[in-house]
Coordinates of C-alpha atoms in Angstrom, one line a residue:
X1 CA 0.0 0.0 0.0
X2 CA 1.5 3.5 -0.8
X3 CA 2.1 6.0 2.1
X4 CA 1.6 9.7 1.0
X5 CA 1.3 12.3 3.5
X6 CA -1.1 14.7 3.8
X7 CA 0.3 18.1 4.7
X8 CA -3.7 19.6 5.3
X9 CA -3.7 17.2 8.7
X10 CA -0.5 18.8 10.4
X11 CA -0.3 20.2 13.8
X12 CA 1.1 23.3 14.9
X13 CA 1.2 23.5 18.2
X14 CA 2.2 26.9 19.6
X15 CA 3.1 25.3 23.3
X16 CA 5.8 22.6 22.6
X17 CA 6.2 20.7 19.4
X18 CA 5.1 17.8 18.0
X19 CA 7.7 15.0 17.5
X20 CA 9.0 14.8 14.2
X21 CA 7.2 12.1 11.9
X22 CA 7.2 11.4 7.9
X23 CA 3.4 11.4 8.3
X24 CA -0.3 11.6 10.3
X25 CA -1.8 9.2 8.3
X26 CA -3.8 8.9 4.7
X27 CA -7.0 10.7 3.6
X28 CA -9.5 7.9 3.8
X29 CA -12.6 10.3 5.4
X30 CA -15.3 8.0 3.4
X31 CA -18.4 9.8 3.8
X32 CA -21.0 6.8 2.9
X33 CA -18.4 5.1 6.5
X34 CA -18.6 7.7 8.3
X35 CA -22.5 8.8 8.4
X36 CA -24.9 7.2 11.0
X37 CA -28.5 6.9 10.3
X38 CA -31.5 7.0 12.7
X39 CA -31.7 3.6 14.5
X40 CA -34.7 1.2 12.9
X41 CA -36.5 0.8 16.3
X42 CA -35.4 3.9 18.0
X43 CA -38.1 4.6 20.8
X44 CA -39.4 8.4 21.4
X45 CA -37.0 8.8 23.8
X46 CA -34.5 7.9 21.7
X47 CA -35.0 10.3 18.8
X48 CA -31.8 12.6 18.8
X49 CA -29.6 9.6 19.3
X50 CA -27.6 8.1 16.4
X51 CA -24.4 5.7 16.5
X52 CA -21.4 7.4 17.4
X53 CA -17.8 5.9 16.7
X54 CA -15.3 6.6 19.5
X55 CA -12.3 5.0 21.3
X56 CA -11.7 4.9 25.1
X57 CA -8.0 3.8 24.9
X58 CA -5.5 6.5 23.3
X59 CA -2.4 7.3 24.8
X60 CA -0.5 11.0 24.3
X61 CA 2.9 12.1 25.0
X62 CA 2.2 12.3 28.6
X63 CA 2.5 8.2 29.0
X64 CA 5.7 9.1 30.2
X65 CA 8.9 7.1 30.0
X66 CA 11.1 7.3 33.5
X67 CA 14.6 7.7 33.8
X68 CA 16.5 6.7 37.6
X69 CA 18.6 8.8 39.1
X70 CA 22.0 7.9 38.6
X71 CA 23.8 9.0 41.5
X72 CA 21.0 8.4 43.7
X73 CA 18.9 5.2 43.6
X74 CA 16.5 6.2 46.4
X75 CA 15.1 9.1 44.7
X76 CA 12.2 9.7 42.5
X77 CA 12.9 8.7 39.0
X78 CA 12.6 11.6 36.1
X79 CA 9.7 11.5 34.0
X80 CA 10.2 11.8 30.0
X81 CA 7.7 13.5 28.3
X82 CA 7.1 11.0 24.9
X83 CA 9.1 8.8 27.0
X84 CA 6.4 5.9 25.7
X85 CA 3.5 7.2 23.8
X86 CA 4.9 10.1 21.5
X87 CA 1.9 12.3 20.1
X88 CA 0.6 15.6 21.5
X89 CA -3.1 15.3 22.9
X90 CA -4.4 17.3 19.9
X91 CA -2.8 15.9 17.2
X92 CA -4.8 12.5 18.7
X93 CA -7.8 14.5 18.5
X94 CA -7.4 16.0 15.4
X95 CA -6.6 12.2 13.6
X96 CA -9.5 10.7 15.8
X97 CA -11.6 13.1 14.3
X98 CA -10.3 12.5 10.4
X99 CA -10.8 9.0 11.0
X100 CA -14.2 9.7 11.7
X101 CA -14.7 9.3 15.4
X102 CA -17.1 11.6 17.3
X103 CA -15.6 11.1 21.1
X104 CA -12.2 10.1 22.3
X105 CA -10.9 9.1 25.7
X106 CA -7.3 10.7 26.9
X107 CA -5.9 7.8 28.5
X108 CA -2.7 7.8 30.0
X109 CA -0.8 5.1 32.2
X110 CA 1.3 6.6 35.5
X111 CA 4.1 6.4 37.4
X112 CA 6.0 7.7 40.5
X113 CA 3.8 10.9 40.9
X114 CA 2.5 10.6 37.7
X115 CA -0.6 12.2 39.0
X116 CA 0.6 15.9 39.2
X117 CA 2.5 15.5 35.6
X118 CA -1.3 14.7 34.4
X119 CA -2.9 17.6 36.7
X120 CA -0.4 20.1 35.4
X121 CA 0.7 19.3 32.0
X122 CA -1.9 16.9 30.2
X123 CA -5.2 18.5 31.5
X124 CA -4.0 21.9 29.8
X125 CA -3.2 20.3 26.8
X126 CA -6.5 18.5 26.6
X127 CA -8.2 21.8 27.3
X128 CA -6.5 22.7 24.4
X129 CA -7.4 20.4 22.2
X130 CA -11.2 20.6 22.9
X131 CA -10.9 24.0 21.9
X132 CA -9.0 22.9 18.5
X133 CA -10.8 20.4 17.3
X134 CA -14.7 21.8 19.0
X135 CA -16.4 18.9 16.7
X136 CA -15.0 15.9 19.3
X137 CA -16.2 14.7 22.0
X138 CA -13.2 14.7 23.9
X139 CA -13.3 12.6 27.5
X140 CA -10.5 13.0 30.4
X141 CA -9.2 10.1 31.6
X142 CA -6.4 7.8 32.0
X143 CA -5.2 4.2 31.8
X144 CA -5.5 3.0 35.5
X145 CA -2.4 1.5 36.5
X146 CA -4.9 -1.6 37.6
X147 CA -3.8 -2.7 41.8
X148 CA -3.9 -6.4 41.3
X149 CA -4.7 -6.4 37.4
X150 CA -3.4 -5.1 33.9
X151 CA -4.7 -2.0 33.2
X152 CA -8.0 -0.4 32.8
X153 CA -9.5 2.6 30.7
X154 CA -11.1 5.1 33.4
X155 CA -13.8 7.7 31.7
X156 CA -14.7 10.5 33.8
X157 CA -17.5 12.4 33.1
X158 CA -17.0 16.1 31.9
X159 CA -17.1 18.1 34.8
X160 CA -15.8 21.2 36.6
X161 CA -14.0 18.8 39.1
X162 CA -12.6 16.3 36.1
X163 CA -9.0 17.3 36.8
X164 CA -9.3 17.2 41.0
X165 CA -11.3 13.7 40.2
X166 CA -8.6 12.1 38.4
X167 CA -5.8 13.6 40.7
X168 CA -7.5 11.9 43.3
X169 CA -7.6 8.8 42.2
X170 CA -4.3 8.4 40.5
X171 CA -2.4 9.5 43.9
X172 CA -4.3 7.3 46.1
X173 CA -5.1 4.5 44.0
X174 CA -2.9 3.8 40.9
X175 CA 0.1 1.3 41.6
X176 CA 2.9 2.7 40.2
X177 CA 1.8 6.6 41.4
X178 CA 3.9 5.8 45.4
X179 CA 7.7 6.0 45.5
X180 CA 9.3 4.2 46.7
X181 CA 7.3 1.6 45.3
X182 CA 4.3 0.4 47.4
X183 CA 3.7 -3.5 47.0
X184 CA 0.4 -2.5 49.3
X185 CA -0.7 -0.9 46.1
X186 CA -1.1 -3.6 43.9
X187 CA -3.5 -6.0 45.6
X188 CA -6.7 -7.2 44.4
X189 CA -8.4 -5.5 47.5
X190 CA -6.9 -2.0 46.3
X191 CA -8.8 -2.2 43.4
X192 CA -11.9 -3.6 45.1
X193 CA -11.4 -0.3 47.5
X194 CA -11.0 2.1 44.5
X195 CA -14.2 0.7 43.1
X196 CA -16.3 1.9 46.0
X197 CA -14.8 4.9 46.2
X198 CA -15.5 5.4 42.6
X199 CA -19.3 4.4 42.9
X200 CA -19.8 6.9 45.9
X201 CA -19.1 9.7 43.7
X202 CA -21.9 12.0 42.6
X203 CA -20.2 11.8 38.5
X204 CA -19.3 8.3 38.8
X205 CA -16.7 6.8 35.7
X206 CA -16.9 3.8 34.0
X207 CA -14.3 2.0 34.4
X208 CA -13.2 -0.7 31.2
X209 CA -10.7 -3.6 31.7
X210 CA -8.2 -3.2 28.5
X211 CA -6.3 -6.6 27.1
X212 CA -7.8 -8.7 29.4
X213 CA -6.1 -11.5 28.0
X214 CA -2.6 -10.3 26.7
X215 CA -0.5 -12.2 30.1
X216 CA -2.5 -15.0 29.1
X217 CA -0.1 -17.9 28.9
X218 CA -2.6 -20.3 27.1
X219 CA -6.8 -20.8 26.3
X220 CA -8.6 -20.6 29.2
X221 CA -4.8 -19.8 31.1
X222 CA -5.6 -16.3 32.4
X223 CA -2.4 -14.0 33.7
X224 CA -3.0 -10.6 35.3
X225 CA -7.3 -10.8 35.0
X226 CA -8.9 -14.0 35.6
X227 CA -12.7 -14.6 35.6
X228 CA -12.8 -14.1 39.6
X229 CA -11.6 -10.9 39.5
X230 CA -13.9 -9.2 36.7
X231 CA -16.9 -10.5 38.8
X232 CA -15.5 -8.8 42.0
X233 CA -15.4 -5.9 40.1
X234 CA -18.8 -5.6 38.9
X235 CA -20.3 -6.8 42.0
X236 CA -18.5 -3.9 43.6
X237 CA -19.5 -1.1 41.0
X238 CA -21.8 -2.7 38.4
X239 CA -22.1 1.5 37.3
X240 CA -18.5 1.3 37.1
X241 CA -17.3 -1.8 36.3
X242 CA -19.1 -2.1 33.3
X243 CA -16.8 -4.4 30.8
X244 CA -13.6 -4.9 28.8
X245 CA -12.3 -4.3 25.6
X246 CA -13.2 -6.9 23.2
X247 CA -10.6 -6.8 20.5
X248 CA -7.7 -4.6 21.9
X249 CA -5.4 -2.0 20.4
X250 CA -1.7 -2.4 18.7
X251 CA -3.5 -4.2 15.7
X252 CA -1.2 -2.9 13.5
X253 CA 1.9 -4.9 15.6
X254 CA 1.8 -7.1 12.3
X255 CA 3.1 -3.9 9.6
X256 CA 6.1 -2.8 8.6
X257 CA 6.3 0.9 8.6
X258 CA 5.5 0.9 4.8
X259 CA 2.5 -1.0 5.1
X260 CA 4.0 -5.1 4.1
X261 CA 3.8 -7.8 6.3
X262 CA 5.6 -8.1 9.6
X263 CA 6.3 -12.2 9.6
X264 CA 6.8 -12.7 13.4
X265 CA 4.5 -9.6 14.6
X266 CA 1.2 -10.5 16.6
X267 CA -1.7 -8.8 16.5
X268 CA -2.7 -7.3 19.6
X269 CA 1.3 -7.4 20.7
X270 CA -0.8 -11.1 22.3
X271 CA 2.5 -13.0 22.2
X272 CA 1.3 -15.9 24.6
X273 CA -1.9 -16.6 23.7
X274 CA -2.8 -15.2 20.0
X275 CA -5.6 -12.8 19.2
X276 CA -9.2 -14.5 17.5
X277 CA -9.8 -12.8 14.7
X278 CA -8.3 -10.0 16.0
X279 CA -10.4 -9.9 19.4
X280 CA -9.6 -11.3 23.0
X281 CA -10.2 -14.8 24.0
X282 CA -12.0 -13.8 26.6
X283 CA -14.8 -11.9 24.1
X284 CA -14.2 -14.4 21.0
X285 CA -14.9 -17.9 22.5
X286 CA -18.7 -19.1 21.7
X287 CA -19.7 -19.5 25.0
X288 CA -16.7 -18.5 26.6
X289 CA -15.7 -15.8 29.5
X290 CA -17.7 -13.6 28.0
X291 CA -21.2 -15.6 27.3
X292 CA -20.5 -16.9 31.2
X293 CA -21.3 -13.1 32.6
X294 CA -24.0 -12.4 30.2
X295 CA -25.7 -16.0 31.3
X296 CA -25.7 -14.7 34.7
X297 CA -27.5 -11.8 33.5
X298 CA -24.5 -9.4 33.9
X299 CA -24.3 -6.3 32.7
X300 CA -21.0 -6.8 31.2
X301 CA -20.4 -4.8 27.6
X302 CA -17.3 -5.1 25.0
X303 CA -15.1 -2.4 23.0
X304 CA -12.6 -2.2 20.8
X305 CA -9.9 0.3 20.9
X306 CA -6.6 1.6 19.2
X307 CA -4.4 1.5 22.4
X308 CA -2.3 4.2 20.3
X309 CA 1.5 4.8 21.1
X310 CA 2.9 5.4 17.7
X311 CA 1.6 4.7 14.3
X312 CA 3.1 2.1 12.6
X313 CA 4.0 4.3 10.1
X314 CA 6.6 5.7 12.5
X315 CA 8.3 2.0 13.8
X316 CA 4.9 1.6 16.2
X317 CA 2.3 -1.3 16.3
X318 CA -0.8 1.1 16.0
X319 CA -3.3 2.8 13.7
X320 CA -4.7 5.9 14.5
X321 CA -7.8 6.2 17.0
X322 CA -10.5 5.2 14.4
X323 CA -8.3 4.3 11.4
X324 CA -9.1 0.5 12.3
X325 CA -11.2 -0.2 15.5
X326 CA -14.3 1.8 16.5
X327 CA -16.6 1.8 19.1
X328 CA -20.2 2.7 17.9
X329 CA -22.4 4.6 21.2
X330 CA -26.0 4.7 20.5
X331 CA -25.9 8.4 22.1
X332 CA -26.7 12.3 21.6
X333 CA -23.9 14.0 20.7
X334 CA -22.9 15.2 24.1
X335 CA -20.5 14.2 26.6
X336 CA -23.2 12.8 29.1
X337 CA -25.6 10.7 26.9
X338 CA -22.1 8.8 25.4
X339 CA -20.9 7.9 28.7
X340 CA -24.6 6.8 29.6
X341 CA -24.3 4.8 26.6
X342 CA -21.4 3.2 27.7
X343 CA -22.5 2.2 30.9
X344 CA -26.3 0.9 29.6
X345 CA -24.8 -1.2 26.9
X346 CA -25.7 0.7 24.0
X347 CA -22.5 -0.3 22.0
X348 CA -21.4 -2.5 19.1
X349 CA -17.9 -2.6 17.9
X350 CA -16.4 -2.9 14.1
X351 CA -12.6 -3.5 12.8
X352 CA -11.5 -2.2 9.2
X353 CA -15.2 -0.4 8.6
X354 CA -16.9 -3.8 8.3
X355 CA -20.4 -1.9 9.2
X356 CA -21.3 1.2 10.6
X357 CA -24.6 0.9 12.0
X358 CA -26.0 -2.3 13.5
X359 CA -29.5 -2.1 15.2
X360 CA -30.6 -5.1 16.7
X361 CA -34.3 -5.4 17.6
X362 CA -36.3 -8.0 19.7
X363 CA -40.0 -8.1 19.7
X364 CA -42.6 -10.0 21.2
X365 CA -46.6 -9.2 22.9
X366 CA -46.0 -5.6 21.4
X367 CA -42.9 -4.7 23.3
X368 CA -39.2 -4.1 21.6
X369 CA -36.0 -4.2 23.1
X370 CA -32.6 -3.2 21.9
X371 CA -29.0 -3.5 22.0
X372 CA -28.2 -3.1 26.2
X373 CA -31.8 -3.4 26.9
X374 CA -34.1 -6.4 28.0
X375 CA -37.3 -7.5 26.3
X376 CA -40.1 -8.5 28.7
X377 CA -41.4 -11.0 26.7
X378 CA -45.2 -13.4 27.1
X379 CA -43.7 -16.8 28.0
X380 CA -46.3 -18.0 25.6
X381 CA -45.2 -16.2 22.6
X382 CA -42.2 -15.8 20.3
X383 CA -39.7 -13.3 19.9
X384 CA -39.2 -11.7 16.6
X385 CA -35.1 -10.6 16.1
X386 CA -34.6 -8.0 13.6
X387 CA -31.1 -7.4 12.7
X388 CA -30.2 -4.3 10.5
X389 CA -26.5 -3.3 9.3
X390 CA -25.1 -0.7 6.9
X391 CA -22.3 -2.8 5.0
X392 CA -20.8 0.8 3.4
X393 CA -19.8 1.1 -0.1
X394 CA -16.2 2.4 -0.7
X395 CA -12.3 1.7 0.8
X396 CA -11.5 1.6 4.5
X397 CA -8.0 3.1 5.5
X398 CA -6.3 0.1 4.1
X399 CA -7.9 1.4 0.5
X400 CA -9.9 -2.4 0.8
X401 CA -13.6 -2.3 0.4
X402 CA -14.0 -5.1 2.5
X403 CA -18.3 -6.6 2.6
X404 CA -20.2 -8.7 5.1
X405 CA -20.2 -12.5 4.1
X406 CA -21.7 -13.8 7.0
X407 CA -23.5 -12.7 10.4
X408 CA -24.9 -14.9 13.1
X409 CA -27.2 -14.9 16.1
X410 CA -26.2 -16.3 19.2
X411 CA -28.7 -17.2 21.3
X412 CA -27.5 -18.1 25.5
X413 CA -29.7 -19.1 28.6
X414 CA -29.6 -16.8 31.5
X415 CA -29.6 -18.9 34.6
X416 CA -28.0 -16.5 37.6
X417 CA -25.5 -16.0 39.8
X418 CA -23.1 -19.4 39.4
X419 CA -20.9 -20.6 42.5
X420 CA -17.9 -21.0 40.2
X421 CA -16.3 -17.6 40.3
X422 CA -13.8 -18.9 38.2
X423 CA -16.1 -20.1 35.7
X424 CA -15.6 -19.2 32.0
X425 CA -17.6 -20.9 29.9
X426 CA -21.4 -21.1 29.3
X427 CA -22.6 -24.3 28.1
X428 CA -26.0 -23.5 26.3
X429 CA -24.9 -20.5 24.3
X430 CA -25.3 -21.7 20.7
X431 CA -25.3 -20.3 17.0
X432 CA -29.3 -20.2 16.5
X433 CA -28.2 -19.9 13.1
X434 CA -25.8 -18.5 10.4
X435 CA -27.0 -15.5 7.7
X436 CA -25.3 -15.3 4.4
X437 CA -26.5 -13.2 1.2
X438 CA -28.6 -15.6 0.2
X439 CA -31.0 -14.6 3.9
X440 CA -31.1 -11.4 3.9
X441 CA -32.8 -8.6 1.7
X442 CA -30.5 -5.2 0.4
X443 CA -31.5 -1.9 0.3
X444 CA -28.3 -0.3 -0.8
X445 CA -25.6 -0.4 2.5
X446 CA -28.6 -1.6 4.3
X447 CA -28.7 -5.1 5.0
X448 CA -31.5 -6.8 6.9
X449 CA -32.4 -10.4 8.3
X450 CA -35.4 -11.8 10.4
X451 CA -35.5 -14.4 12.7
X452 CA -38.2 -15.9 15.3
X453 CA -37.1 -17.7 18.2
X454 CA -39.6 -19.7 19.9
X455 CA -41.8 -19.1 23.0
X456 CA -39.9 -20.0 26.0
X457 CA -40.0 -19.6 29.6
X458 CA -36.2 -19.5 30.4
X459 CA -34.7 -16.1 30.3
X460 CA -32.1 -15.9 27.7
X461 CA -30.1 -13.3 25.6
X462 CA -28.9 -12.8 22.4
X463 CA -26.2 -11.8 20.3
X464 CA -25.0 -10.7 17.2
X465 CA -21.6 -11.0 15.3
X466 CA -20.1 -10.8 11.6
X467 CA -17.3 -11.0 9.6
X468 CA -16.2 -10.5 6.2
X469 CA -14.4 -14.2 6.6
X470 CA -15.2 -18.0 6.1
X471 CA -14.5 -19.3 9.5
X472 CA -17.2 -20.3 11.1
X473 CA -15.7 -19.8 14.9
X474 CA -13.0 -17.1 14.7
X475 CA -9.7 -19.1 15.3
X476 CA -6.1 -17.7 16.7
X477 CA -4.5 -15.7 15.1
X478 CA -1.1 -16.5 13.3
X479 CA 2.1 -14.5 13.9
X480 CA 2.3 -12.2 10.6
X481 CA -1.7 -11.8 9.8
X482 CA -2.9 -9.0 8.0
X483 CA -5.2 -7.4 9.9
X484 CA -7.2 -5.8 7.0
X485 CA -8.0 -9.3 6.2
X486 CA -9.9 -10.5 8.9
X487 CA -12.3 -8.8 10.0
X488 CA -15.0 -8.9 12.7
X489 CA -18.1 -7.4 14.2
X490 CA -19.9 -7.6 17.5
X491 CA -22.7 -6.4 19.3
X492 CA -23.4 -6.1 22.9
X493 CA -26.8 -8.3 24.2
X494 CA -30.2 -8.0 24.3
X495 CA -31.7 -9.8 27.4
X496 CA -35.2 -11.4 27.2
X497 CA -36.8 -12.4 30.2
X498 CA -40.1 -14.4 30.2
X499 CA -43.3 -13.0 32.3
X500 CA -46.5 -14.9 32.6

């Protein structure tokens, strides 16, 4: 693929330069992508809302790299600005935006008082940046050095106090913020405590657990999250604690800087236990980690992120917030009603532009429930599933028009709360069944399928994935993968619980 750059996307920032780079990036804005349209089933309350593409997980400049102290090993080591991540704040924005996102998370990891360094220095610049680029929805936050975990995206609502909010938190809570090093700090319990303090806030976050598989040392082998831990989580904070990413960032470990094939790169940097299709075991698995919390009728939602450091262009492993992986919000365009999406469930995720709008619908005894929500259905009567996609004409960032060849509905029983808190499976969640082109009907980008599930009296969700692929169950993925040519969708669940 040929890299050209684009001099119309350059940032001049008048407080401290930008590192130098050969380019931001290729002009691949597609229009007939980028556009939501009004979902099918919207209900009145719903009117202004359309699908938004975001990402929670982007790093800046301010993911500082630490230098010790030479002469003296006790004292606090030296933070260097672009020390990890390399990009200003706006010049994150500003791509975000070109790639057609409408909010972004700030999210950067700490250190040894990394918690002034983001008072101080990144709040202002991401002041800045909303001001530069007015059109984005642009969240603070940071990567939460996780106490007894990996790390994990923390959203904070926009308010007055976001800066003092995240201050707080970081110094007390993150496990890298004491020096000398704490080993206090990094205990499940911490995080447990964090939690609550979290959920006793008047603007409570949302808290997301990124890579929840990358220490994984096999299938079903967890490292620094295991199933236990999740559910302690959301049984602390279920307004908090509200999921994980599904496919995570550094997609784009697998490219050269020119674009060709990295042979020994993995996607998702997941050099124990591969990538599935490009998503997480823990999301990809029919009836795996994931299908275990929904059949206990969690609340527990998926993402995908960029998890951007440097572009690949530049020697990185990444693409640019939104140039691969978005997450789609059923939300207003404010800063509120996309967090509210977030934490409700209103959320479907899509690699390499596959789709950009996928309404899900169940119906039964007059009543419609959608994605994140929960039908009360007549135990005595079907359900009627409506899926609807836009599979959008014209080139993703890679210049590939890649199209839907397949989308299924998976079906789970919800049975409650299980004793195993280790349990990562859920036995009865099946394929109800496969859609190809011959199924469904095409109104230009709009693709749509029907399917009725039979009356039942067991509560159950459902769920809906696609791909533009043959495999029938997303399988790992090999070392030196193109990205671009495996590509998924997901959508988060619609519960259906009996009455009568």
């Amino acid at each position: 693929m040929t890299l050209r750059p684009h001099a119309a996307i350059l940032i001049a920032l008048t407080v401290v330069a930008a590192p130098a780079f050969a380019h931001e990036g290729h002009d691949h804005h597609h229009p007939a992508r980028l556009q939501p349209v009004a979902p099918a089933a919207a209900g009145a309350t719903d009117e202004a809302r359309t699908w938004l593409a975001g990402d929670h997980h982007v790093h800046s400049r301010y993911s500082v790299g630490y230098t010790p102290d030479p002469t003296d090993p006790t004292a606090p080591p030296t933070a260097v600005i672009a020390g990890d991540a390399v990009y200003p704040i706006p010049q994150n924005a500003r791509m975000a935006h070109r790639f057609g996102l409408s909010w972004m998370v700030s999210t950067d990891h700490g250190g040894p008082n990394h918690s002034k360094l983001n008072a101080e220095q990144a709040y202002p610049e991401l002041l800045m940046a909303r001001r530069e680029i007015p059109d984005l929805l642009l969240f603070y936050g940071m990567e939460f050095d996780t106490p007894g975990g990996d790390h994990s995206s923390l959203i904070l609502p926009r308010t007055e106090a976001e800066r003092d909010t995240l201050r707080d938190l970081e110094s007390r809570f993150a496990k890298r913020e004491a020096w000398p090093t704490d080993p206090a700090r990094d205990q499940e319990p911490r995080m447990v405590e964090a939690l609550r303090v979290m959920d006793g806030l008047n603007d409570r976050p949302v808290v997301i657990a990124n890579h929840p598989s990358r220490s994984a040392t096999g299938l079903g082998e967890y490292g620094q999250y295991d199933p236990a831990e999740l559910r302690d989580w959301n049984d602390t904070a279920p307004r908090v604690a509200v999921g994980m990413e599904g496919a995570p960032g550094h997609q784009a470990a697998t490219l050269n800087p020119d674009g060709s094939i990295k042979p020994d790169g993995v996607r998702g940097i997941y050099g124990r236990a591969p990538t599935m299709g490009g998503f997480d075991q823990m999301t990809a698995r029919l009836g795996g980690f994931w299908d275990s919390m929904l059949g206990e009728g969690r609340r527990w939602w998926i993402t995908s992120t960029s998890d951007s450091h440097r572009h690949y262009s530049e020697g990185g492993a990444d693409f640019w917030p939104g140039e691969y992986s978005k997450t789609y919000v059923l939300a207003r365009r404010d800063h509120a009603d996309v967090l509210d999406g977030l934490r409700e469930g209103r959320i479907f995720v899509a690699t390499g532009d596959l789709i950009s709008q996928l309404d899900v619908t169940a119906q039964s005894g007059g009543r419609s429930a959608d994605i994140g929500g929960e039908l009360k259905a007549p135990a005595n009567q079907p359900v009627v599933v409506t899926i609807r996609l836009r599979d959008p004409a014209g080139p993703n960032a890679s210049g590939k028009d890649s199209a839907v060849t397949r989308l299924d509905l998976i079906v789970g029983d919800v049975t409650g709360p299980r004793p195993d808190r280790d349990a990562d499976h859920n036995p009865s969640t099946r394929v109800e069944r496969r859609f190809t082109a011959a199924d469904w009907t095409r109104d230009g980008d709009i693709i749509t399928v029907r399917h009725t599930l039979p009356a039942s009296t067991t509560p159950r969700y459902i769920r809906v994935r696609g791909t533009n692929g043959a495999e029938l169950e997303p399988t790992p993925d090999p070392a030196g993968e193109d990205p671009w040519s495996d590509l998924w969708f997901y959508a988060n669940p619609v519960f259906i619980t009996p009455q009568g």
